[in-house]
Amino acid sequence: FLNETRTKFQYKRAVKRMNLLLEPGRSLRRDCGTSTYLALESVRKDYFTPKGGDRDDKPNILFVLSDGVTVPVENQNLTFLEAGNLKKMNLLTFVMGMPNQRQVELNKRNVYIGDEEWIAIASTPENVFKMEFKTLTRKIAFLADQVCTVEN
């Protein structure tokens, strides 16, 4: 376990920013990006390490939430590289594929646009789950119940 805490983000500030982005009628900035590869790299270098609290006698389980693909697309190869690095660590990885809000706004038929990346990130293709936000909490609780055991 950790004997210190490290702030990765402030929940209240993050929620405020998300609400601004999701306000009806607002358009997303065109210069935004999604650096999935950096998140995966951070998991590998910061979280599943002895300094990050990793324990050899406990399985490493990762839940990834995503609503799309790496942007700009030129960086997508870095996401695939980091996904491969995580697979070498034998993590049990689940990906929760969420609807892409931009696709919803454009009334696109397929609002789930991250299949290729999601399959690369998940430990098996069967560990990719597409769902609406309203079912996310139940699915995570179900999966946690399946992979976690209580020790006496």
mmCIF file with all atom_site columns, C-alpha atoms in Angstrom:
data_model
loop_
_atom_site.group_PDB
_atom_site.id
_atom_site.type_symbol
_atom_site.label_atom_id
_atom_site.label_alt_id
_atom_site.label_comp_id
_atom_site.label_asym_id
_atom_site.label_entity_id
_atom_site.label_seq_id
_atom_site.pdbx_PDB_ins_code
_atom_site.Cartn_x
_atom_site.Cartn_y
_atom_site.Cartn_z
_atom_site.occupancy
_atom_site.B_iso_or_equiv
_atom_site.pdbx_formal_charge
_atom_site.auth_seq_id
_atom_site.auth_comp_id
_atom_site.auth_asym_id
_atom_site.auth_atom_id
_atom_site.pdbx_PDB_model_num
ATOM 1   C CA . PHE A 1 1   ? 0.000   0.000   0.000   1.00 0.00 ? 1   PHE A CA 1
ATOM 2   C CA . LEU A 1 2   ? 1.009   3.615   -0.334  1.00 0.00 ? 2   LEU A CA 1
ATOM 3   C CA . ASN A 1 3   ? 2.159   5.603   2.670   1.00 0.00 ? 3   ASN A CA 1
ATOM 4   C CA . GLU A 1 4   ? 1.585   8.870   0.841   1.00 0.00 ? 4   GLU A CA 1
ATOM 5   C CA . THR A 1 5   ? -0.980  10.331  -1.517  1.00 0.00 ? 5   THR A CA 1
ATOM 6   C CA . ARG A 1 6   ? -0.508  11.823  -4.939  1.00 0.00 ? 6   ARG A CA 1
ATOM 7   C CA . THR A 1 7   ? -3.067  14.074  -6.576  1.00 0.00 ? 7   THR A CA 1
ATOM 8   C CA . LYS A 1 8   ? -3.666  13.169  -10.214 1.00 0.00 ? 8   LYS A CA 1
ATOM 9   C CA . PHE A 1 9   ? -6.635  15.488  -10.703 1.00 0.00 ? 9   PHE A CA 1
ATOM 10  C CA . GLN A 1 10  ? -9.142  17.393  -8.632  1.00 0.00 ? 10  GLN A CA 1
ATOM 11  C CA . TYR A 1 11  ? -12.575 15.846  -8.957  1.00 0.00 ? 11  TYR A CA 1
ATOM 12  C CA . LYS A 1 12  ? -14.596 19.035  -8.547  1.00 0.00 ? 12  LYS A CA 1
ATOM 13  C CA . ARG A 1 13  ? -12.552 20.931  -11.151 1.00 0.00 ? 13  ARG A CA 1
ATOM 14  C CA . ALA A 1 14  ? -12.672 17.986  -13.574 1.00 0.00 ? 14  ALA A CA 1
ATOM 15  C CA . VAL A 1 15  ? -16.454 17.667  -13.241 1.00 0.00 ? 15  VAL A CA 1
ATOM 16  C CA . LYS A 1 16  ? -16.918 21.399  -13.855 1.00 0.00 ? 16  LYS A CA 1
ATOM 17  C CA . ARG A 1 17  ? -14.823 21.168  -17.013 1.00 0.00 ? 17  ARG A CA 1
ATOM 18  C CA . MET A 1 18  ? -16.744 18.109  -18.210 1.00 0.00 ? 18  MET A CA 1
ATOM 19  C CA . ASN A 1 19  ? -20.064 19.843  -17.594 1.00 0.00 ? 19  ASN A CA 1
ATOM 20  C CA . LEU A 1 20  ? -18.933 22.814  -19.654 1.00 0.00 ? 20  LEU A CA 1
ATOM 21  C CA . LEU A 1 21  ? -18.037 20.506  -22.514 1.00 0.00 ? 21  LEU A CA 1
ATOM 22  C CA . LEU A 1 22  ? -21.280 18.579  -22.296 1.00 0.00 ? 22  LEU A CA 1
ATOM 23  C CA . GLU A 1 23  ? -23.599 21.583  -22.070 1.00 0.00 ? 23  GLU A CA 1
ATOM 24  C CA . PRO A 1 24  ? -26.230 21.383  -24.823 1.00 0.00 ? 24  PRO A CA 1
ATOM 25  C CA . GLY A 1 25  ? -25.468 23.644  -27.747 1.00 0.00 ? 25  GLY A CA 1
ATOM 26  C CA . ARG A 1 26  ? -21.771 23.956  -27.015 1.00 0.00 ? 26  ARG A CA 1
ATOM 27  C CA . SER A 1 27  ? -19.291 22.634  -29.518 1.00 0.00 ? 27  SER A CA 1
ATOM 28  C CA . LEU A 1 28  ? -16.103 20.859  -28.547 1.00 0.00 ? 28  LEU A CA 1
ATOM 29  C CA . ARG A 1 29  ? -12.867 22.653  -29.295 1.00 0.00 ? 29  ARG A CA 1
ATOM 30  C CA . ARG A 1 30  ? -11.222 21.413  -32.460 1.00 0.00 ? 30  ARG A CA 1
ATOM 31  C CA . ASP A 1 31  ? -7.721  21.611  -30.969 1.00 0.00 ? 31  ASP A CA 1
ATOM 32  C CA . CYS A 1 32  ? -8.475  19.115  -28.206 1.00 0.00 ? 32  CYS A CA 1
ATOM 33  C CA . GLY A 1 33  ? -6.811  15.746  -28.198 1.00 0.00 ? 33  GLY A CA 1
ATOM 34  C CA . THR A 1 34  ? -7.085  12.387  -26.536 1.00 0.00 ? 34  THR A CA 1
ATOM 35  C CA . SER A 1 35  ? -3.730  11.078  -25.370 1.00 0.00 ? 35  SER A CA 1
ATOM 36  C CA . THR A 1 36  ? -4.745  7.535   -24.520 1.00 0.00 ? 36  THR A CA 1
ATOM 37  C CA . TYR A 1 37  ? -1.151  6.408   -24.888 1.00 0.00 ? 37  TYR A CA 1
ATOM 38  C CA . LEU A 1 38  ? -0.054  8.774   -22.104 1.00 0.00 ? 38  LEU A CA 1
ATOM 39  C CA . ALA A 1 39  ? -2.700  7.372   -19.771 1.00 0.00 ? 39  ALA A CA 1
ATOM 40  C CA . LEU A 1 40  ? -1.582  3.809   -20.524 1.00 0.00 ? 40  LEU A CA 1
ATOM 41  C CA . GLU A 1 41  ? 2.059   4.787   -20.077 1.00 0.00 ? 41  GLU A CA 1
ATOM 42  C CA . SER A 1 42  ? 1.212   6.309   -16.694 1.00 0.00 ? 42  SER A CA 1
ATOM 43  C CA . VAL A 1 43  ? -0.483  3.080   -15.633 1.00 0.00 ? 43  VAL A CA 1
ATOM 44  C CA . ARG A 1 44  ? 2.662   1.171   -16.560 1.00 0.00 ? 44  ARG A CA 1
ATOM 45  C CA . LYS A 1 45  ? 5.217   3.596   -15.099 1.00 0.00 ? 45  LYS A CA 1
ATOM 46  C CA . ASP A 1 46  ? 3.377   5.093   -12.118 1.00 0.00 ? 46  ASP A CA 1
ATOM 47  C CA . TYR A 1 47  ? 0.601   2.825   -10.910 1.00 0.00 ? 47  TYR A CA 1
ATOM 48  C CA . PHE A 1 48  ? 1.580   -0.819  -11.342 1.00 0.00 ? 48  PHE A CA 1
ATOM 49  C CA . THR A 1 49  ? 5.000   -0.346  -9.782  1.00 0.00 ? 49  THR A CA 1
ATOM 50  C CA . PRO A 1 50  ? 6.288   -1.015  -6.260  1.00 0.00 ? 50  PRO A CA 1
ATOM 51  C CA . LYS A 1 51  ? 6.421   2.753   -5.662  1.00 0.00 ? 51  LYS A CA 1
ATOM 52  C CA . GLY A 1 52  ? 2.858   3.044   -6.940  1.00 0.00 ? 52  GLY A CA 1
ATOM 53  C CA . GLY A 1 53  ? 1.663   0.398   -4.493  1.00 0.00 ? 53  GLY A CA 1
ATOM 54  C CA . ASP A 1 54  ? 1.927   -2.727  -6.657  1.00 0.00 ? 54  ASP A CA 1
ATOM 55  C CA . ARG A 1 55  ? 2.080   -5.970  -4.679  1.00 0.00 ? 55  ARG A CA 1
ATOM 56  C CA . ASP A 1 56  ? 3.495   -9.155  -6.171  1.00 0.00 ? 56  ASP A CA 1
ATOM 57  C CA . ASP A 1 57  ? 0.936   -11.331 -4.399  1.00 0.00 ? 57  ASP A CA 1
ATOM 58  C CA . LYS A 1 58  ? -2.091  -9.432  -5.784  1.00 0.00 ? 58  LYS A CA 1
ATOM 59  C CA . PRO A 1 59  ? -3.396  -9.363  -9.347  1.00 0.00 ? 59  PRO A CA 1
ATOM 60  C CA . ASN A 1 60  ? -3.256  -6.107  -11.267 1.00 0.00 ? 60  ASN A CA 1
ATOM 61  C CA . ILE A 1 61  ? -6.648  -5.143  -12.649 1.00 0.00 ? 61  ILE A CA 1
ATOM 62  C CA . LEU A 1 62  ? -7.237  -2.143  -14.892 1.00 0.00 ? 62  LEU A CA 1
ATOM 63  C CA . PHE A 1 63  ? -10.531 -0.547  -15.921 1.00 0.00 ? 63  PHE A CA 1
ATOM 64  C CA . VAL A 1 64  ? -10.300 1.838   -18.886 1.00 0.00 ? 64  VAL A CA 1
ATOM 65  C CA . LEU A 1 65  ? -13.164 4.136   -19.862 1.00 0.00 ? 65  LEU A CA 1
ATOM 66  C CA . SER A 1 66  ? -13.065 5.521   -23.378 1.00 0.00 ? 66  SER A CA 1
ATOM 67  C CA . ASP A 1 67  ? -15.445 7.251   -25.735 1.00 0.00 ? 67  ASP A CA 1
ATOM 68  C CA . GLY A 1 68  ? -13.337 7.052   -28.847 1.00 0.00 ? 68  GLY A CA 1
ATOM 69  C CA . VAL A 1 69  ? -9.875  7.002   -30.287 1.00 0.00 ? 69  VAL A CA 1
ATOM 70  C CA . THR A 1 70  ? -6.526  8.699   -29.850 1.00 0.00 ? 70  THR A CA 1
ATOM 71  C CA . VAL A 1 71  ? -6.534  12.203  -31.331 1.00 0.00 ? 71  VAL A CA 1
ATOM 72  C CA . PRO A 1 72  ? -4.607  13.255  -33.321 1.00 0.00 ? 72  PRO A CA 1
ATOM 73  C CA . VAL A 1 73  ? -4.711  9.990   -35.224 1.00 0.00 ? 73  VAL A CA 1
ATOM 74  C CA . GLU A 1 74  ? -0.944  10.225  -35.869 1.00 0.00 ? 74  GLU A CA 1
ATOM 75  C CA . ASN A 1 75  ? -0.457  9.249   -32.211 1.00 0.00 ? 75  ASN A CA 1
ATOM 76  C CA . GLN A 1 76  ? -2.641  6.154   -32.429 1.00 0.00 ? 76  GLN A CA 1
ATOM 77  C CA . ASN A 1 77  ? 0.410   3.953   -33.022 1.00 0.00 ? 77  ASN A CA 1
ATOM 78  C CA . LEU A 1 78  ? 1.701   5.089   -29.609 1.00 0.00 ? 78  LEU A CA 1
ATOM 79  C CA . THR A 1 79  ? -1.546  3.879   -28.037 1.00 0.00 ? 79  THR A CA 1
ATOM 80  C CA . PHE A 1 80  ? -1.117  0.464   -29.664 1.00 0.00 ? 80  PHE A CA 1
ATOM 81  C CA . LEU A 1 81  ? 2.502   0.365   -28.466 1.00 0.00 ? 81  LEU A CA 1
ATOM 82  C CA . GLU A 1 82  ? 1.532   1.143   -24.859 1.00 0.00 ? 82  GLU A CA 1
ATOM 83  C CA . ALA A 1 83  ? -1.348  -1.352  -25.020 1.00 0.00 ? 83  ALA A CA 1
ATOM 84  C CA . GLY A 1 84  ? 1.191   -3.995  -26.038 1.00 0.00 ? 84  GLY A CA 1
ATOM 85  C CA . ASN A 1 85  ? 3.478   -2.987  -23.178 1.00 0.00 ? 85  ASN A CA 1
ATOM 86  C CA . LEU A 1 86  ? 0.614   -3.428  -20.710 1.00 0.00 ? 86  LEU A CA 1
ATOM 87  C CA . LYS A 1 87  ? -0.244  -6.847  -22.154 1.00 0.00 ? 87  LYS A CA 1
ATOM 88  C CA . LYS A 1 88  ? 3.329   -7.947  -21.457 1.00 0.00 ? 88  LYS A CA 1
ATOM 89  C CA . MET A 1 89  ? 2.627   -7.156  -17.789 1.00 0.00 ? 89  MET A CA 1
ATOM 90  C CA . ASN A 1 90  ? -0.244  -9.695  -17.742 1.00 0.00 ? 90  ASN A CA 1
ATOM 91  C CA . LEU A 1 91  ? -2.798  -7.216  -16.419 1.00 0.00 ? 91  LEU A CA 1
ATOM 92  C CA . LEU A 1 92  ? -6.449  -8.133  -16.307 1.00 0.00 ? 92  LEU A CA 1
ATOM 93  C CA . THR A 1 93  ? -7.737  -5.210  -18.354 1.00 0.00 ? 93  THR A CA 1
ATOM 94  C CA . PHE A 1 94  ? -11.346 -4.266  -19.056 1.00 0.00 ? 94  PHE A CA 1
ATOM 95  C CA . VAL A 1 95  ? -12.399 -1.490  -21.424 1.00 0.00 ? 95  VAL A CA 1
ATOM 96  C CA . MET A 1 96  ? -15.722 0.266   -21.025 1.00 0.00 ? 96  MET A CA 1
ATOM 97  C CA . GLY A 1 97  ? -16.555 1.711   -24.424 1.00 0.00 ? 97  GLY A CA 1
ATOM 98  C CA . MET A 1 98  ? -18.828 4.694   -24.065 1.00 0.00 ? 98  MET A CA 1
ATOM 99  C CA . PRO A 1 99  ? -20.827 6.528   -26.746 1.00 0.00 ? 99  PRO A CA 1
ATOM 100 C CA . ASN A 1 100 ? -18.821 9.251   -28.475 1.00 0.00 ? 100 ASN A CA 1
ATOM 101 C CA . GLN A 1 101 ? -20.678 12.496  -27.798 1.00 0.00 ? 101 GLN A CA 1
ATOM 102 C CA . ARG A 1 102 ? -19.637 14.064  -31.101 1.00 0.00 ? 102 ARG A CA 1
ATOM 103 C CA . GLN A 1 103 ? -21.082 11.099  -33.009 1.00 0.00 ? 103 GLN A CA 1
ATOM 104 C CA . VAL A 1 104 ? -24.303 11.395  -30.991 1.00 0.00 ? 104 VAL A CA 1
ATOM 105 C CA . GLU A 1 105 ? -24.575 15.109  -31.814 1.00 0.00 ? 105 GLU A CA 1
ATOM 106 C CA . LEU A 1 106 ? -24.098 14.350  -35.509 1.00 0.00 ? 106 LEU A CA 1
ATOM 107 C CA . ASN A 1 107 ? -26.821 11.667  -35.325 1.00 0.00 ? 107 ASN A CA 1
ATOM 108 C CA . LYS A 1 108 ? -24.372 9.054   -36.542 1.00 0.00 ? 108 LYS A CA 1
ATOM 109 C CA . ARG A 1 109 ? -25.579 5.489   -36.593 1.00 0.00 ? 109 ARG A CA 1
ATOM 110 C CA . ASN A 1 110 ? -22.513 4.070   -34.830 1.00 0.00 ? 110 ASN A CA 1
ATOM 111 C CA . VAL A 1 111 ? -21.682 6.126   -31.747 1.00 0.00 ? 111 VAL A CA 1
ATOM 112 C CA . TYR A 1 112 ? -19.030 3.642   -30.567 1.00 0.00 ? 112 TYR A CA 1
ATOM 113 C CA . ILE A 1 113 ? -15.893 4.514   -32.538 1.00 0.00 ? 113 ILE A CA 1
ATOM 114 C CA . GLY A 1 114 ? -13.016 3.002   -30.584 1.00 0.00 ? 114 GLY A CA 1
ATOM 115 C CA . ASP A 1 115 ? -13.246 -0.736  -31.299 1.00 0.00 ? 115 ASP A CA 1
ATOM 116 C CA . GLU A 1 116 ? -9.742  -1.205  -32.682 1.00 0.00 ? 116 GLU A CA 1
ATOM 117 C CA . GLU A 1 117 ? -8.042  0.601   -29.789 1.00 0.00 ? 117 GLU A CA 1
ATOM 118 C CA . TRP A 1 118 ? -10.337 -0.935  -27.194 1.00 0.00 ? 118 TRP A CA 1
ATOM 119 C CA . ILE A 1 119 ? -9.576  -4.476  -28.349 1.00 0.00 ? 119 ILE A CA 1
ATOM 120 C CA . ALA A 1 120 ? -5.845  -3.691  -28.347 1.00 0.00 ? 120 ALA A CA 1
ATOM 121 C CA . ILE A 1 121 ? -6.033  -2.357  -24.777 1.00 0.00 ? 121 ILE A CA 1
ATOM 122 C CA . ALA A 1 122 ? -8.251  -5.053  -23.226 1.00 0.00 ? 122 ALA A CA 1
ATOM 123 C CA . SER A 1 123 ? -6.589  -8.266  -22.104 1.00 0.00 ? 123 SER A CA 1
ATOM 124 C CA . THR A 1 124 ? -9.014  -10.168 -24.367 1.00 0.00 ? 124 THR A CA 1
ATOM 125 C CA . PRO A 1 125 ? -11.626 -8.968  -26.882 1.00 0.00 ? 125 PRO A CA 1
ATOM 126 C CA . GLU A 1 126 ? -14.293 -10.349 -24.532 1.00 0.00 ? 126 GLU A CA 1
ATOM 127 C CA . ASN A 1 127 ? -13.186 -7.755  -21.964 1.00 0.00 ? 127 ASN A CA 1
ATOM 128 C CA . VAL A 1 128 ? -14.476 -4.876  -24.107 1.00 0.00 ? 128 VAL A CA 1
ATOM 129 C CA . PHE A 1 129 ? -17.947 -3.741  -23.083 1.00 0.00 ? 129 PHE A CA 1
ATOM 130 C CA . LYS A 1 130 ? -19.954 -1.108  -24.936 1.00 0.00 ? 130 LYS A CA 1
ATOM 131 C CA . MET A 1 131 ? -22.513 0.605   -22.779 1.00 0.00 ? 131 MET A CA 1
ATOM 132 C CA . GLU A 1 132 ? -24.388 3.768   -22.008 1.00 0.00 ? 132 GLU A CA 1
ATOM 133 C CA . PHE A 1 133 ? -23.268 5.945   -19.116 1.00 0.00 ? 133 PHE A CA 1
ATOM 134 C CA . LYS A 1 134 ? -26.343 4.956   -17.087 1.00 0.00 ? 134 LYS A CA 1
ATOM 135 C CA . THR A 1 135 ? -25.231 1.295   -16.980 1.00 0.00 ? 135 THR A CA 1
ATOM 136 C CA . LEU A 1 136 ? -21.568 1.992   -16.223 1.00 0.00 ? 136 LEU A CA 1
ATOM 137 C CA . THR A 1 137 ? -21.750 1.805   -12.424 1.00 0.00 ? 137 THR A CA 1
ATOM 138 C CA . ARG A 1 138 ? -23.616 -1.510  -12.449 1.00 0.00 ? 138 ARG A CA 1
ATOM 139 C CA . LYS A 1 139 ? -21.178 -3.057  -14.937 1.00 0.00 ? 139 LYS A CA 1
ATOM 140 C CA . ILE A 1 140 ? -18.102 -2.002  -12.959 1.00 0.00 ? 140 ILE A CA 1
ATOM 141 C CA . ALA A 1 141 ? -19.656 -3.348  -9.741  1.00 0.00 ? 141 ALA A CA 1
ATOM 142 C CA . PHE A 1 142 ? -20.449 -6.645  -11.485 1.00 0.00 ? 142 PHE A CA 1
ATOM 143 C CA . LEU A 1 143 ? -16.921 -6.996  -12.876 1.00 0.00 ? 143 LEU A CA 1
ATOM 144 C CA . ALA A 1 144 ? -15.344 -6.051  -9.551  1.00 0.00 ? 144 ALA A CA 1
ATOM 145 C CA . ASP A 1 145 ? -17.418 -8.747  -7.885  1.00 0.00 ? 145 ASP A CA 1
ATOM 146 C CA . GLN A 1 146 ? -16.221 -11.271 -10.473 1.00 0.00 ? 146 GLN A CA 1
ATOM 147 C CA . VAL A 1 147 ? -12.497 -10.511 -10.142 1.00 0.00 ? 147 VAL A CA 1
ATOM 148 C CA . CYS A 1 148 ? -12.131 -9.569  -6.472  1.00 0.00 ? 148 CYS A CA 1
ATOM 149 C CA . THR A 1 149 ? -12.142 -12.053 -3.624  1.00 0.00 ? 149 THR A CA 1
ATOM 150 C CA . VAL A 1 150 ? -12.461 -11.413 0.077   1.00 0.00 ? 150 VAL A CA 1
ATOM 151 C CA . GLU A 1 151 ? -9.643  -12.833 2.153   1.00 0.00 ? 151 GLU A CA 1
ATOM 152 C CA . ASN A 1 152 ? -10.177 -13.780 5.784   1.00 0.00 ? 152 ASN A CA 1
#
